[in-house]
XYZ file of C-alpha atoms in Angstrom:
360
model
C 38.163 43.124 -122.693
C 34.486 43.219 -123.575
C 34.380 39.016 -123.885
C 35.305 38.896 -120.225
C 33.055 41.100 -119.069
C 30.149 39.427 -120.865
C 31.429 36.196 -119.567
C 31.137 37.152 -116.233
C 27.650 38.459 -116.717
C 26.323 35.754 -118.347
C 27.897 33.184 -115.827
C 25.844 35.498 -113.005
C 22.454 35.313 -114.851
C 22.585 31.391 -115.552
C 23.577 31.064 -111.964
C 21.578 33.682 -109.994
C 18.641 32.441 -112.172
C 19.298 28.918 -112.627
C 19.954 28.010 -109.031
C 16.408 28.361 -107.730
C 15.150 26.242 -110.419
C 17.678 23.440 -109.427
C 16.844 24.010 -105.845
C 13.480 23.462 -106.529
C 14.672 20.121 -108.961
C 16.552 18.443 -106.091
C 13.859 19.311 -103.399
C 11.349 17.471 -105.592
C 13.787 14.463 -105.828
C 14.739 14.788 -101.989
C 17.979 14.956 -102.224
C 18.947 16.662 -99.622
C 22.402 16.929 -97.558
C 23.116 14.743 -94.405
C 25.169 16.191 -91.943
C 28.380 14.516 -89.902
C 27.335 13.548 -86.643
C 30.363 14.481 -84.198
C 30.214 18.250 -86.256
C 28.598 21.401 -84.557
C 25.521 20.700 -83.196
C 24.364 23.743 -84.470
C 24.773 21.981 -88.008
C 21.801 19.486 -87.728
C 19.244 22.461 -88.401
C 20.801 21.962 -92.090
C 19.934 18.518 -92.268
C 17.695 17.615 -95.854
C 19.365 21.215 -97.083
C 19.815 20.843 -101.273
C 23.316 19.769 -101.955
C 25.154 19.428 -105.361
C 24.763 23.464 -106.308
C 28.040 23.003 -107.685
C 26.477 21.318 -111.063
C 25.092 25.176 -111.891
C 28.841 26.787 -111.090
C 29.626 24.305 -113.670
C 27.215 25.092 -116.082
C 27.035 28.606 -115.607
C 30.915 28.477 -116.449
C 30.688 26.721 -119.398
C 28.036 28.420 -121.209
C 29.529 31.660 -119.882
C 32.855 30.569 -121.450
C 31.063 29.552 -124.782
C 29.134 32.684 -125.423
C 32.251 35.065 -124.777
C 34.033 32.723 -127.647
C 30.964 33.727 -130.069
C 30.263 36.664 -128.914
C 33.876 37.523 -129.870
C 34.228 35.598 -132.526
C 37.266 33.304 -131.450
C 37.885 30.107 -131.110
C 38.394 28.775 -128.208
C 41.990 27.608 -126.804
C 43.907 24.509 -125.849
C 44.716 26.196 -122.591
C 40.968 27.089 -121.705
C 39.570 23.745 -123.243
C 42.143 21.799 -120.826
C 41.358 24.297 -118.141
C 37.394 23.435 -118.428
C 38.355 19.749 -118.417
C 39.751 19.569 -115.360
C 37.059 21.868 -113.847
C 34.719 19.295 -114.810
C 36.181 16.264 -114.385
C 36.941 16.988 -110.834
C 33.485 18.074 -110.737
C 32.218 14.718 -111.669
C 33.796 13.263 -108.686
C 32.374 15.405 -106.326
C 29.222 14.788 -107.848
C 29.228 11.313 -107.765
C 30.462 11.680 -103.923
C 27.523 13.743 -103.079
C 25.289 11.382 -104.999
C 26.579 8.208 -103.043
C 25.754 10.602 -99.538
C 22.358 11.456 -101.089
C 20.979 7.944 -102.168
C 22.749 5.934 -99.368
C 21.379 8.329 -96.689
C 24.427 9.305 -94.812
C 27.175 11.720 -94.754
C 30.217 9.825 -95.859
C 30.256 9.356 -99.843
C 33.077 7.992 -101.855
C 36.199 6.540 -99.513
C 39.104 8.906 -99.760
C 41.208 6.080 -101.678
C 38.969 5.898 -104.927
C 38.755 10.193 -104.221
C 42.477 10.305 -105.111
C 42.439 7.610 -107.583
C 39.418 9.872 -109.252
C 41.474 12.789 -109.187
C 44.970 11.222 -109.976
C 43.548 10.263 -112.868
C 41.798 13.264 -114.199
C 44.789 14.830 -113.165
C 47.377 12.620 -114.673
C 45.040 13.500 -118.055
C 45.217 16.951 -117.399
C 49.155 16.848 -117.108
C 50.178 15.197 -120.023
C 47.788 17.078 -122.198
C 48.686 20.973 -121.014
C 52.141 19.808 -122.426
C 50.829 18.992 -125.548
C 49.303 21.559 -128.344
C 51.913 23.861 -129.183
C 51.016 26.834 -131.266
C 52.383 28.687 -134.225
C 55.183 30.099 -132.154
C 55.732 26.543 -130.401
C 54.208 27.306 -127.144
C 52.324 24.790 -125.072
C 49.723 25.454 -122.807
C 52.091 24.410 -119.412
C 56.032 24.269 -119.190
C 57.855 21.645 -117.142
C 59.171 24.637 -114.989
C 58.243 25.354 -111.037
C 56.623 28.826 -111.400
C 56.223 31.373 -108.664
C 54.690 34.299 -110.657
C 56.664 33.429 -113.775
C 58.550 30.301 -114.507
C 62.071 30.131 -112.624
C 65.020 28.386 -113.393
C 63.866 24.866 -111.754
C 63.659 22.479 -114.991
C 61.609 19.349 -114.122
C 62.982 17.989 -117.657
C 66.777 18.267 -116.436
C 67.093 14.620 -117.028
C 65.548 14.526 -120.252
C 61.930 14.755 -121.687
C 60.656 11.628 -120.612
C 61.843 12.246 -116.885
C 60.494 15.680 -116.787
C 56.898 14.413 -118.012
C 57.086 12.200 -115.163
C 58.536 14.371 -112.883
C 56.009 17.296 -113.871
C 52.850 15.213 -113.425
C 53.324 14.418 -110.221
C 54.075 18.077 -109.572
C 50.999 18.899 -110.833
C 48.887 16.023 -109.388
C 50.170 17.394 -105.728
C 48.968 20.539 -106.966
C 45.584 19.339 -108.232
C 45.336 17.378 -104.867
C 45.962 19.826 -102.793
C 43.824 22.439 -103.868
C 40.592 20.411 -104.631
C 40.854 19.049 -101.019
C 41.537 22.991 -99.864
C 38.280 24.526 -101.423
C 36.634 21.260 -100.197
C 37.596 21.597 -96.605
C 37.090 25.237 -96.572
C 33.022 24.081 -97.945
C 32.208 24.136 -94.168
C 29.951 27.283 -93.774
C 27.031 28.958 -95.676
C 28.808 30.913 -98.239
C 32.311 30.223 -96.913
C 34.211 28.792 -99.838
C 31.857 30.357 -102.497
C 32.937 34.142 -101.443
C 36.855 32.914 -101.214
C 36.844 31.893 -104.313
C 35.417 34.652 -105.536
C 38.272 36.792 -104.067
C 40.725 33.735 -105.330
C 39.497 34.242 -109.304
C 38.682 37.691 -109.253
C 42.376 38.437 -108.760
C 42.848 35.728 -111.380
C 41.290 37.979 -113.549
C 43.775 40.444 -113.132
C 46.168 38.196 -113.214
C 45.698 37.151 -116.701
C 44.863 40.358 -118.038
C 48.026 41.797 -117.308
C 49.670 38.587 -118.409
C 47.857 39.186 -121.921
C 48.798 43.175 -122.052
C 52.376 42.147 -121.526
C 52.587 38.775 -123.147
C 56.167 38.356 -124.881
C 53.708 36.550 -128.225
C 52.528 40.504 -128.791
C 55.454 42.789 -127.342
C 57.523 44.107 -129.968
C 60.768 44.000 -127.365
C 60.358 40.170 -125.598
C 62.017 40.942 -122.469
C 62.250 39.692 -118.940
C 58.869 41.217 -118.073
C 56.718 39.697 -120.820
C 54.974 36.701 -119.655
C 55.521 32.954 -121.736
C 52.001 32.387 -120.777
C 50.210 30.507 -123.846
C 46.307 31.598 -123.868
C 46.117 34.253 -120.938
C 42.843 36.007 -122.674
C 40.821 32.255 -122.295
C 42.289 31.825 -119.220
C 40.643 35.169 -118.290
C 37.298 34.493 -119.643
C 36.882 31.682 -117.437
C 38.315 33.641 -114.212
C 35.390 35.859 -114.795
C 33.247 32.968 -115.872
C 34.125 31.314 -112.265
C 33.162 34.658 -110.281
C 30.455 35.616 -112.239
C 29.273 31.519 -111.182
C 30.157 31.811 -107.950
C 28.381 34.948 -107.376
C 25.181 34.661 -108.698
C 25.034 30.961 -106.663
C 26.304 33.228 -103.673
C 22.726 34.787 -103.191
C 21.366 31.182 -102.361
C 23.984 30.049 -100.695
C 24.497 33.088 -98.049
C 23.624 31.978 -94.464
C 21.094 30.400 -94.485
C 21.762 28.903 -97.109
C 19.107 27.331 -99.629
C 21.401 24.622 -101.512
C 25.013 24.338 -100.615
C 27.637 23.484 -103.724
C 28.592 19.942 -102.201
C 31.922 18.404 -103.161
C 30.251 18.774 -107.136
C 31.366 22.350 -106.580
C 34.062 22.197 -104.094
C 36.659 19.732 -105.796
C 35.514 21.597 -109.070
C 36.890 25.067 -107.957
C 39.764 23.539 -106.567
C 40.828 21.852 -109.812
C 40.301 25.209 -111.568
C 42.410 27.037 -108.914
C 45.276 24.235 -109.171
C 44.749 24.739 -113.285
C 44.815 27.880 -113.422
C 47.782 28.329 -111.494
C 49.658 25.801 -113.423
C 48.712 27.655 -117.093
C 49.212 30.791 -116.215
C 52.846 29.967 -114.623
C 51.933 31.341 -111.039
C 51.921 28.071 -108.846
C 53.509 28.829 -105.777
C 52.083 32.407 -105.869
C 48.642 31.021 -105.961
C 49.137 29.715 -102.316
C 49.503 33.300 -101.533
C 46.740 34.041 -103.539
C 44.538 31.264 -102.024
C 46.109 31.891 -98.340
C 42.794 31.355 -96.923
C 42.449 27.872 -98.126
C 46.016 26.797 -97.529
C 45.476 28.261 -93.690
C 42.075 25.661 -93.486
C 43.912 22.497 -95.072
C 46.563 23.033 -92.908
C 44.606 23.597 -89.778
C 42.972 19.861 -90.420
C 46.863 18.495 -91.157
C 47.903 19.898 -88.348
C 45.040 18.472 -86.357
C 45.550 14.891 -87.262
C 49.061 14.862 -87.087
C 49.440 16.163 -84.119
C 46.793 14.069 -82.811
C 47.954 10.654 -84.076
C 51.655 11.963 -82.681
C 50.279 12.853 -79.001
C 46.705 12.192 -78.288
C 46.179 15.923 -78.272
C 43.926 18.213 -79.933
C 45.910 21.609 -80.949
C 42.076 23.159 -81.904
C 38.641 22.453 -80.549
C 38.004 20.777 -84.084
C 39.189 21.231 -87.186
C 39.629 22.647 -89.761
C 39.791 26.129 -88.372
C 36.709 27.530 -88.790
C 34.878 24.839 -86.447
C 37.079 25.703 -83.833
C 35.778 29.021 -83.970
C 32.173 27.572 -84.048
C 33.133 25.934 -80.733
C 34.577 28.865 -79.564
C 30.598 30.881 -79.401
C 31.473 32.530 -82.895
C 28.392 32.751 -84.807
C 28.583 31.721 -88.312
C 28.290 34.550 -90.124
C 30.589 36.912 -88.038
C 33.309 33.952 -88.489
C 32.498 33.480 -92.861
C 32.528 37.332 -92.855
C 36.243 37.700 -91.325
C 36.889 34.862 -93.050
C 36.505 36.264 -96.460
C 38.273 39.676 -94.785
C 41.385 37.426 -94.848
C 40.893 35.739 -97.794
C 40.970 39.402 -99.335
C 44.053 40.263 -97.394
C 45.985 37.549 -99.086
C 44.454 38.400 -102.527
C 46.036 41.254 -101.967
C 49.547 40.194 -100.890
C 49.486 38.305 -103.818
C 48.213 40.833 -106.246
C 50.999 43.128 -104.557
C 53.865 40.623 -104.713
C 52.556 39.579 -109.029
C 52.841 43.482 -109.632
C 56.058 44.034 -107.550
C 57.711 40.961 -109.193
C 56.509 42.724 -112.782
C 58.179 46.481 -111.770
C 61.317 44.753 -110.586
C 62.099 42.544 -113.591
């Protein structure tokens, strides 16, 4: 418990005091955000705001994770290292996307094709490795079962290990791509994605701590109510580090933002969310806990799909927060109300998680 608190506190301090230093560096280098021309006109005033703030979130998370393990005298687990690999890997793709925007002075970075290829490479490596490294109880960081709040009876290895590995890689890469793009699309208003991420990863602190206390590896009587998650303590440390990093970053990212997280941060946070859902065996439940991200990315999908089929638009503009901007809502009003929605989804997800344990 102390290691988890220490992780969150260190990440908060690193992010809170490291962000203004990074802002000065970016301003000195003229690394500012370019605004899409078809977006809300109110966003033109944000042109030139430093971006790539996700670098601070990633570094704060890594430093906090290392500090917590040294503080507790423990060794990093395979689950923790693989989750950080996924977070950093997708963050590097986002960094490349942000850097292209800045260096070429345009609002478009990597092409969608190369972004998906990059996500796929990182996702495939992660998906293969999480089925390796069994511990002394022969538990690997992930399993080939599709999960809700724990593994369901749907085993992707029904036709053999090779087929199971291929199907799991496809399933895991779908989750990684979907979540990273969902957080990326949500990052359109000052503080929106940062605050929503704090709620979601805060929920995962509770989930992983509960799984740690109800682990099948430590309970004397193993029953249906215990959890087969391999390294819940390490996952709780990382979730706490991400919450602390986002908390400190939000001080500078809240409206009017002094810095944006950019694709560096949004892809990293989305990847971390996908990874922690896979490693905690809560893949489907994550769609409820992160319900705000799901709604916002679906608004984009609906807008594009309906327009291609009928030539008409469902929303004034997608994603959804821009629709409300064009309706005349203030940016701060939208962000706060969307945070409330995010919190309600988190409460619903945690309620379902606990109810499943009670029933089980």
